[in-house]
């Protein structure tokens, strides 16, 4: 009996020893530290460990200087996944925060190289943010954040390449994003969104938090380009030009065309000549004058002949 029991225990111990490495490997493959997850560009940055279990993700992109304070494991090291729960966010509108006994501050938000200041127990450490891109980000507008409802937000920017919208979940732990640009202005059919007049001087972002024809749309204008920056494309308006007003002037129709014997044609507006009246040209007037002169000569000739006859009769 004891021999059989010892044999069973020995078998169990041997099996456990053989299975332990396999189980440990499977566990390691599922831990967040095993491999860094793919991070969307909107949340990507330079992660630094600022305290046990606390990571600061340093960003300085088109949205401006940002620091995402995220929870991490006690054994976190560079290269591990940092897309965990957000503890605080620092940006140009929120410069200070307190997390787990740490006093955090975004210093030099308007400088070329802002930094994160971390104070713990009277000791201050500084972590510089990445260098901001110099071109073409110098011509990228400030980010305009718009709440879309249903837990979604949109970041609107304007650059020489045109308007850009980055839609994302309000919860930074959710990695869903969708980007609209001047050359790709329409969103998905499931969630209506688009950039109206994308190549125009004043593009507008339109969205609906829910589908349906009777649901009103939301509208938001884009921020202006920084002073001195110009678009890299030809600005063309999407809306057609207004139609010209119909003309109220009346045209005059020429009628009553009369051809004279001389081959000339005179055009007279309708109604300007009385019914039955005749139109005489200068040549016609001359003909009348000649005829009148001939008639006078005939009269004088007749009178002369009469006088001559009377003289002959008296002589």
mmCIF file of C-alpha atoms in Angstrom:
data_model
loop_
_atom_site.group_PDB
_atom_site.id
_atom_site.type_symbol
_atom_site.label_atom_id
_atom_site.label_comp_id
_atom_site.label_asym_id
_atom_site.label_seq_id
_atom_site.Cartn_x
_atom_site.Cartn_y
_atom_site.Cartn_z
ATOM 1 C CA UNK A 1 0.000 0.000 0.000
ATOM 2 C CA UNK A 2 2.724 2.432 1.000
ATOM 3 C CA UNK A 3 4.707 1.518 -2.107
ATOM 4 C CA UNK A 4 1.738 2.316 -4.348
ATOM 5 C CA UNK A 5 1.120 5.629 -2.556
ATOM 6 C CA UNK A 6 4.746 6.665 -2.913
ATOM 7 C CA UNK A 7 4.612 5.790 -6.587
ATOM 8 C CA UNK A 8 1.510 7.976 -7.082
ATOM 9 C CA UNK A 9 3.108 10.935 -5.300
ATOM 10 C CA UNK A 10 6.276 10.585 -7.336
ATOM 11 C CA UNK A 11 4.260 10.532 -10.561
ATOM 12 C CA UNK A 12 2.327 13.694 -9.564
ATOM 13 C CA UNK A 13 5.512 15.562 -8.653
ATOM 14 C CA UNK A 14 7.140 14.565 -11.938
ATOM 15 C CA UNK A 15 4.089 15.671 -13.945
ATOM 16 C CA UNK A 16 4.019 19.015 -12.130
ATOM 17 C CA UNK A 17 7.686 19.586 -12.854
ATOM 18 C CA UNK A 18 7.171 18.835 -16.531
ATOM 19 C CA UNK A 19 4.067 21.058 -16.870
ATOM 20 C CA UNK A 20 5.387 24.046 -14.901
ATOM 21 C CA UNK A 21 7.542 25.517 -17.727
ATOM 22 C CA UNK A 22 4.652 25.232 -20.191
ATOM 23 C CA UNK A 23 2.212 26.952 -17.839
ATOM 24 C CA UNK A 24 4.738 29.675 -17.075
ATOM 25 C CA UNK A 25 5.301 30.293 -20.784
ATOM 26 C CA UNK A 26 1.565 30.536 -21.442
ATOM 27 C CA UNK A 27 1.143 33.042 -18.609
ATOM 28 C CA UNK A 28 4.049 35.161 -19.787
ATOM 29 C CA UNK A 29 2.554 35.328 -23.285
ATOM 30 C CA UNK A 30 -0.667 36.809 -21.959
ATOM 31 C CA UNK A 31 0.857 39.466 -19.701
ATOM 32 C CA UNK A 32 0.916 43.064 -20.973
ATOM 33 C CA UNK A 33 4.693 43.193 -20.591
ATOM 34 C CA UNK A 34 5.267 40.339 -23.017
ATOM 35 C CA UNK A 35 4.990 42.546 -26.118
ATOM 36 C CA UNK A 36 4.086 46.146 -26.739
ATOM 37 C CA UNK A 37 0.650 46.540 -28.275
ATOM 38 C CA UNK A 38 0.020 48.583 -31.400
ATOM 39 C CA UNK A 39 -0.746 52.121 -30.273
ATOM 40 C CA UNK A 40 -2.840 54.489 -32.415
ATOM 41 C CA UNK A 41 -0.962 57.569 -33.552
ATOM 42 C CA UNK A 42 -3.318 59.801 -31.551
ATOM 43 C CA UNK A 43 -2.096 58.237 -28.268
ATOM 44 C CA UNK A 44 1.445 57.303 -29.207
ATOM 45 C CA UNK A 45 4.289 59.032 -27.411
ATOM 46 C CA UNK A 46 7.430 58.577 -25.354
ATOM 47 C CA UNK A 47 6.647 56.543 -22.220
ATOM 48 C CA UNK A 48 8.741 57.111 -19.083
ATOM 49 C CA UNK A 49 8.406 55.528 -15.650
ATOM 50 C CA UNK A 50 7.916 58.350 -13.142
ATOM 51 C CA UNK A 51 6.983 56.190 -10.143
ATOM 52 C CA UNK A 52 6.210 52.613 -9.254
ATOM 53 C CA UNK A 53 3.198 51.609 -11.304
ATOM 54 C CA UNK A 54 2.909 55.058 -12.973
ATOM 55 C CA UNK A 55 3.976 55.836 -16.560
ATOM 56 C CA UNK A 56 3.936 59.253 -18.244
ATOM 57 C CA UNK A 57 3.416 59.220 -22.021
ATOM 58 C CA UNK A 58 5.027 62.401 -23.384
ATOM 59 C CA UNK A 59 3.628 63.901 -26.602
ATOM 60 C CA UNK A 60 4.290 67.060 -28.596
ATOM 61 C CA UNK A 61 2.526 66.764 -31.953
ATOM 62 C CA UNK A 62 -0.099 68.718 -33.877
ATOM 63 C CA UNK A 63 -2.392 68.748 -30.828
ATOM 64 C CA UNK A 64 0.272 70.587 -28.830
ATOM 65 C CA UNK A 65 2.195 69.389 -25.741
ATOM 66 C CA UNK A 66 0.398 66.588 -23.876
ATOM 67 C CA UNK A 67 1.203 64.162 -21.085
ATOM 68 C CA UNK A 68 -0.923 61.067 -20.488
ATOM 69 C CA UNK A 69 -0.429 59.627 -16.999
ATOM 70 C CA UNK A 70 -1.251 55.911 -17.128
ATOM 71 C CA UNK A 71 -1.278 53.049 -14.680
ATOM 72 C CA UNK A 72 1.314 50.309 -15.155
ATOM 73 C CA UNK A 73 2.501 47.181 -13.403
ATOM 74 C CA UNK A 74 5.137 47.367 -10.709
ATOM 75 C CA UNK A 75 7.573 45.595 -13.042
ATOM 76 C CA UNK A 76 6.993 47.893 -16.024
ATOM 77 C CA UNK A 77 10.076 48.636 -18.144
ATOM 78 C CA UNK A 78 10.690 50.484 -21.441
ATOM 79 C CA UNK A 79 9.338 48.526 -24.368
ATOM 80 C CA UNK A 80 6.312 47.198 -22.463
ATOM 81 C CA UNK A 81 2.768 48.114 -23.377
ATOM 82 C CA UNK A 82 1.691 51.457 -21.937
ATOM 83 C CA UNK A 83 -1.929 51.589 -23.146
ATOM 84 C CA UNK A 84 -3.455 51.059 -19.715
ATOM 85 C CA UNK A 85 -5.890 53.009 -17.557
ATOM 86 C CA UNK A 86 -5.519 56.795 -17.671
ATOM 87 C CA UNK A 87 -4.913 58.447 -14.306
ATOM 88 C CA UNK A 88 -4.609 62.059 -15.490
ATOM 89 C CA UNK A 89 -3.996 64.174 -18.593
ATOM 90 C CA UNK A 90 -1.926 67.346 -18.847
ATOM 91 C CA UNK A 91 -2.211 69.739 -21.799
ATOM 92 C CA UNK A 92 -2.283 73.470 -22.553
ATOM 93 C CA UNK A 93 -5.642 73.785 -20.756
ATOM 94 C CA UNK A 94 -4.856 71.469 -17.823
ATOM 95 C CA UNK A 95 -1.350 72.196 -16.580
ATOM 96 C CA UNK A 96 -1.395 70.521 -13.154
ATOM 97 C CA UNK A 97 -2.571 67.265 -11.584
ATOM 98 C CA UNK A 98 -2.013 65.153 -8.457
ATOM 99 C CA UNK A 99 -1.683 61.372 -8.800
ATOM 100 C CA UNK A 100 -0.720 58.878 -6.079
ATOM 101 C CA UNK A 101 1.186 61.470 -4.047
ATOM 102 C CA UNK A 102 2.872 62.934 -7.125
ATOM 103 C CA UNK A 103 2.525 66.640 -7.966
ATOM 104 C CA UNK A 104 2.617 66.943 -11.750
ATOM 105 C CA UNK A 105 2.935 70.068 -13.879
ATOM 106 C CA UNK A 106 3.340 70.777 -17.600
ATOM 107 C CA UNK A 107 6.037 73.468 -17.725
ATOM 108 C CA UNK A 108 6.737 75.781 -20.685
ATOM 109 C CA UNK A 109 3.630 74.984 -22.708
ATOM 110 C CA UNK A 110 4.411 77.834 -25.137
ATOM 111 C CA UNK A 111 8.130 77.125 -25.397
ATOM 112 C CA UNK A 112 9.901 75.116 -28.056
ATOM 113 C CA UNK A 113 10.681 72.336 -25.564
ATOM 114 C CA UNK A 114 8.123 71.965 -22.753
ATOM 115 C CA UNK A 115 8.688 69.459 -19.939
ATOM 116 C CA UNK A 116 6.913 67.466 -17.248
ATOM 117 C CA UNK A 117 7.762 68.369 -13.658
ATOM 118 C CA UNK A 118 7.235 65.610 -11.069
ATOM 119 C CA UNK A 119 7.465 66.431 -7.358
ATOM 120 C CA UNK A 120 7.507 63.620 -4.769
ATOM 121 C CA UNK A 121 8.504 64.063 -1.158
ATOM 122 C CA UNK A 122 10.171 67.392 -1.817
ATOM 123 C CA UNK A 123 12.234 66.025 -4.703
ATOM 124 C CA UNK A 124 11.636 67.382 -8.213
ATOM 125 C CA UNK A 125 12.402 65.559 -11.426
ATOM 126 C CA UNK A 126 11.967 66.953 -14.938
ATOM 127 C CA UNK A 127 11.155 64.991 -18.084
ATOM 128 C CA UNK A 128 11.470 66.916 -21.388
ATOM 129 C CA UNK A 129 8.786 66.349 -23.983
ATOM 130 C CA UNK A 130 9.768 65.379 -27.538
ATOM 131 C CA UNK A 131 10.843 68.141 -29.890
ATOM 132 C CA UNK A 132 7.874 69.510 -31.789
ATOM 133 C CA UNK A 133 8.060 69.030 -35.581
ATOM 134 C CA UNK A 134 9.201 72.206 -37.332
ATOM 135 C CA UNK A 135 7.634 71.612 -40.743
ATOM 136 C CA UNK A 136 4.933 71.536 -41.779
ATOM 137 C CA UNK A 137 3.558 71.567 -38.216
ATOM 138 C CA UNK A 138 4.396 75.286 -37.969
ATOM 139 C CA UNK A 139 1.464 75.794 -40.305
ATOM 140 C CA UNK A 140 -0.881 73.459 -38.405
ATOM 141 C CA UNK A 141 -3.623 75.215 -36.493
ATOM 142 C CA UNK A 142 -4.468 74.652 -32.874
ATOM 143 C CA UNK A 143 -6.698 71.639 -32.301
ATOM 144 C CA UNK A 144 -10.399 72.325 -31.928
ATOM 145 C CA UNK A 145 -12.070 69.630 -29.853
ATOM 146 C CA UNK A 146 -15.751 68.923 -30.460
ATOM 147 C CA UNK A 147 -17.994 66.613 -28.441
ATOM 148 C CA UNK A 148 -20.031 64.432 -30.793
ATOM 149 C CA UNK A 149 -22.177 62.712 -28.184
ATOM 150 C CA UNK A 150 -22.474 58.981 -27.562
ATOM 151 C CA UNK A 151 -19.057 59.075 -25.875
ATOM 152 C CA UNK A 152 -17.211 60.297 -28.966
ATOM 153 C CA UNK A 153 -14.996 63.315 -29.628
ATOM 154 C CA UNK A 154 -13.436 64.901 -32.699
ATOM 155 C CA UNK A 155 -10.181 66.829 -33.081
ATOM 156 C CA UNK A 156 -10.354 69.417 -35.883
ATOM 157 C CA UNK A 157 -7.184 70.912 -37.377
ATOM 158 C CA UNK A 158 -6.278 72.931 -40.462
ATOM 159 C CA UNK A 159 -2.964 72.684 -42.332
ATOM 160 C CA UNK A 160 -1.632 73.484 -45.818
ATOM 161 C CA UNK A 161 -2.885 70.040 -46.831
ATOM 162 C CA UNK A 162 -6.452 70.996 -45.870
ATOM 163 C CA UNK A 163 -8.935 70.215 -43.095
ATOM 164 C CA UNK A 164 -8.513 67.105 -40.945
ATOM 165 C CA UNK A 165 -10.815 65.414 -38.443
ATOM 166 C CA UNK A 166 -9.723 62.678 -36.036
ATOM 167 C CA UNK A 167 -12.720 61.067 -34.335
ATOM 168 C CA UNK A 168 -12.029 58.944 -31.285
ATOM 169 C CA UNK A 169 -13.618 57.613 -28.137
ATOM 170 C CA UNK A 170 -13.656 59.946 -25.161
ATOM 171 C CA UNK A 171 -12.127 57.135 -23.116
ATOM 172 C CA UNK A 172 -8.402 57.066 -23.992
ATOM 173 C CA UNK A 173 -8.308 53.357 -23.186
ATOM 174 C CA UNK A 174 -10.525 52.759 -26.246
ATOM 175 C CA UNK A 175 -8.286 52.713 -29.312
ATOM 176 C CA UNK A 176 -11.059 53.294 -31.914
ATOM 177 C CA UNK A 177 -10.273 56.173 -34.259
ATOM 178 C CA UNK A 178 -11.435 57.389 -37.658
ATOM 179 C CA UNK A 179 -9.773 60.114 -39.716
ATOM 180 C CA UNK A 180 -11.330 62.373 -42.346
ATOM 181 C CA UNK A 181 -9.228 64.540 -44.661
ATOM 182 C CA UNK A 182 -9.683 66.879 -47.602
ATOM 183 C CA UNK A 183 -9.124 64.039 -50.077
ATOM 184 C CA UNK A 184 -11.149 61.523 -48.027
ATOM 185 C CA UNK A 185 -13.923 63.643 -46.506
ATOM 186 C CA UNK A 186 -16.614 61.011 -45.854
ATOM 187 C CA UNK A 187 -16.960 58.731 -42.849
ATOM 188 C CA UNK A 188 -18.621 55.350 -42.609
ATOM 189 C CA UNK A 189 -22.269 54.777 -43.427
ATOM 190 C CA UNK A 190 -22.928 53.440 -39.927
ATOM 191 C CA UNK A 191 -21.912 56.723 -38.334
ATOM 192 C CA UNK A 192 -22.713 59.713 -40.535
ATOM 193 C CA UNK A 193 -19.870 62.225 -40.698
ATOM 194 C CA UNK A 194 -18.212 64.231 -43.424
ATOM 195 C CA UNK A 195 -16.287 67.394 -44.249
ATOM 196 C CA UNK A 196 -18.441 69.730 -46.288
ATOM 197 C CA UNK A 197 -16.675 71.982 -48.813
ATOM 198 C CA UNK A 198 -13.332 70.263 -48.076
ATOM 199 C CA UNK A 199 -11.355 72.259 -50.659
ATOM 200 C CA UNK A 200 -13.125 75.545 -49.991
ATOM 201 C CA UNK A 201 -12.073 78.565 -47.993
ATOM 202 C CA UNK A 202 -14.372 77.675 -45.076
ATOM 203 C CA UNK A 203 -14.848 73.887 -44.704
ATOM 204 C CA UNK A 204 -17.400 72.613 -42.182
ATOM 205 C CA UNK A 205 -17.492 69.322 -40.272
ATOM 206 C CA UNK A 206 -20.965 67.717 -40.149
ATOM 207 C CA UNK A 207 -21.982 64.705 -38.065
ATOM 208 C CA UNK A 208 -24.916 62.821 -36.556
ATOM 209 C CA UNK A 209 -24.618 60.920 -33.317
ATOM 210 C CA UNK A 210 -27.407 58.579 -34.436
ATOM 211 C CA UNK A 211 -28.819 57.604 -37.796
ATOM 212 C CA UNK A 212 -32.184 58.493 -39.259
ATOM 213 C CA UNK A 213 -33.466 61.193 -41.571
ATOM 214 C CA UNK A 214 -35.156 63.157 -38.797
ATOM 215 C CA UNK A 215 -32.052 63.400 -36.597
ATOM 216 C CA UNK A 216 -30.546 66.896 -36.886
ATOM 217 C CA UNK A 217 -26.899 67.220 -37.858
ATOM 218 C CA UNK A 218 -24.220 68.912 -35.820
ATOM 219 C CA UNK A 219 -21.890 71.401 -37.487
ATOM 220 C CA UNK A 220 -18.465 72.758 -36.526
ATOM 221 C CA UNK A 221 -16.138 75.100 -38.388
ATOM 222 C CA UNK A 222 -12.422 74.458 -38.674
ATOM 223 C CA UNK A 223 -9.785 76.678 -37.062
ATOM 224 C CA UNK A 224 -8.010 79.076 -39.405
ATOM 225 C CA UNK A 225 -4.548 78.492 -40.798
ATOM 226 C CA UNK A 226 -1.780 80.249 -38.872
ATOM 227 C CA UNK A 227 -0.794 83.639 -40.228
ATOM 228 C CA UNK A 228 1.534 83.427 -43.217
ATOM 229 C CA UNK A 229 0.503 79.871 -44.166
ATOM 230 C CA UNK A 230 -1.199 79.087 -47.471
ATOM 231 C CA UNK A 231 -2.944 75.950 -48.820
ATOM 232 C CA UNK A 232 -1.010 73.561 -51.022
ATOM 233 C CA UNK A 233 -4.057 73.030 -53.224
ATOM 234 C CA UNK A 234 -6.339 75.154 -55.362
ATOM 235 C CA UNK A 235 -9.155 76.542 -53.268
ATOM 236 C CA UNK A 236 -12.446 75.648 -54.949
ATOM 237 C CA UNK A 237 -15.891 76.086 -53.465
ATOM 238 C CA UNK A 238 -18.259 73.138 -53.420
ATOM 239 C CA UNK A 239 -21.478 75.180 -53.535
ATOM 240 C CA UNK A 240 -22.472 76.435 -57.013
ATOM 241 C CA UNK A 241 -22.452 80.130 -57.830
ATOM 242 C CA UNK A 242 -25.853 81.899 -57.560
ATOM 243 C CA UNK A 243 -27.887 82.048 -60.746
ATOM 244 C CA UNK A 244 -28.094 85.492 -62.448
ATOM 245 C CA UNK A 245 -31.326 87.424 -62.080
ATOM 246 C CA UNK A 246 -33.535 87.533 -65.235
ATOM 247 C CA UNK A 247 -33.163 90.727 -67.271
ATOM 248 C CA UNK A 248 -36.030 93.277 -67.015
ATOM 249 C CA UNK A 249 -35.048 95.329 -70.110
ATOM 250 C CA UNK A 250 -37.274 95.085 -73.202
ATOM 251 C CA UNK A 251 -35.872 94.748 -76.702
ATOM 252 C CA UNK A 252 -37.214 96.829 -79.563
ATOM 253 C CA UNK A 253 -38.272 94.892 -82.632
ATOM 254 C CA UNK A 254 -37.760 96.597 -85.951
ATOM 255 C CA UNK A 255 -40.770 96.370 -88.281
ATOM 256 C CA UNK A 256 -42.398 98.289 -91.158
ATOM 257 C CA UNK A 257 -39.482 97.892 -93.483
ATOM 258 C CA UNK A 258 -40.058 99.887 -96.683
ATOM 259 C CA UNK A 259 -37.912 99.540 -99.796
ATOM 260 C CA UNK A 260 -37.554 102.694 -101.966
ATOM 261 C CA UNK A 261 -37.077 102.899 -105.683
ATOM 262 C CA UNK A 262 -33.466 103.846 -105.143
ATOM 263 C CA UNK A 263 -32.712 100.416 -103.535
ATOM 264 C CA UNK A 264 -32.261 101.855 -100.029
ATOM 265 C CA UNK A 265 -34.100 100.346 -97.011
ATOM 266 C CA UNK A 266 -35.301 102.360 -94.041
ATOM 267 C CA UNK A 267 -36.109 100.628 -90.717
ATOM 268 C CA UNK A 268 -38.658 102.307 -88.502
ATOM 269 C CA UNK A 269 -39.828 101.099 -85.063
ATOM 270 C CA UNK A 270 -43.315 99.681 -84.971
ATOM 271 C CA UNK A 271 -46.036 102.248 -84.316
ATOM 272 C CA UNK A 272 -43.937 105.285 -85.229
ATOM 273 C CA UNK A 273 -45.598 105.713 -88.667
ATOM 274 C CA UNK A 274 -49.294 106.492 -89.000
ATOM 275 C CA UNK A 275 -51.429 104.128 -91.005
ATOM 276 C CA UNK A 276 -51.541 105.116 -94.738
ATOM 277 C CA UNK A 277 -48.564 107.485 -94.491
ATOM 278 C CA UNK A 278 -45.787 107.254 -97.050
ATOM 279 C CA UNK A 279 -42.061 107.421 -96.433
ATOM 280 C CA UNK A 280 -40.129 109.740 -98.760
ATOM 281 C CA UNK A 281 -36.383 109.637 -99.187
ATOM 282 C CA UNK A 282 -34.170 112.511 -100.151
ATOM 283 C CA UNK A 283 -34.211 111.356 -103.791
ATOM 284 C CA UNK A 284 -38.010 111.395 -103.784
ATOM 285 C CA UNK A 285 -37.960 114.970 -102.467
ATOM 286 C CA UNK A 286 -35.608 115.949 -105.262
ATOM 287 C CA UNK A 287 -37.919 114.369 -107.836
ATOM 288 C CA UNK A 288 -40.833 116.389 -106.488
ATOM 289 C CA UNK A 289 -38.778 119.599 -106.643
ATOM 290 C CA UNK A 290 -37.805 118.969 -110.295
ATOM 291 C CA UNK A 291 -41.396 118.232 -111.229
ATOM 292 C CA UNK A 292 -42.558 121.457 -109.580
ATOM 293 C CA UNK A 293 -39.949 123.470 -111.495
ATOM 294 C CA UNK A 294 -41.003 121.943 -114.788
ATOM 295 C CA UNK A 295 -44.606 122.822 -114.068
ATOM 296 C CA UNK A 296 -43.722 126.487 -113.436
ATOM 297 C CA UNK A 297 -41.830 126.665 -116.706
ATOM 298 C CA UNK A 298 -44.803 125.289 -118.521
ATOM 299 C CA UNK A 299 -47.047 127.930 -116.961
ATOM 300 C CA UNK A 300 -44.651 130.739 -117.928
ATOM 301 C CA UNK A 301 -44.435 129.354 -121.459
ATOM 302 C CA UNK A 302 -48.204 129.305 -121.756
ATOM 303 C CA UNK A 303 -48.465 132.875 -120.527
ATOM 304 C CA UNK A 304 -45.800 133.956 -122.995
ATOM 305 C CA UNK A 305 -47.640 132.339 -125.854
ATOM 306 C CA UNK A 306 -50.894 134.066 -124.903
ATOM 307 C CA UNK A 307 -49.236 137.452 -124.727
ATOM 308 C CA UNK A 308 -47.648 136.846 -128.091
ATOM 309 C CA UNK A 309 -50.963 135.952 -129.683
ATOM 310 C CA UNK A 310 -52.610 139.102 -128.292
ATOM 311 C CA UNK A 311 -49.848 141.252 -129.702
ATOM 312 C CA UNK A 312 -50.180 139.669 -133.092
ATOM 313 C CA UNK A 313 -53.922 140.185 -133.095
ATOM 314 C CA UNK A 314 -53.545 143.905 -132.315
ATOM 315 C CA UNK A 315 -50.873 144.518 -134.867
#
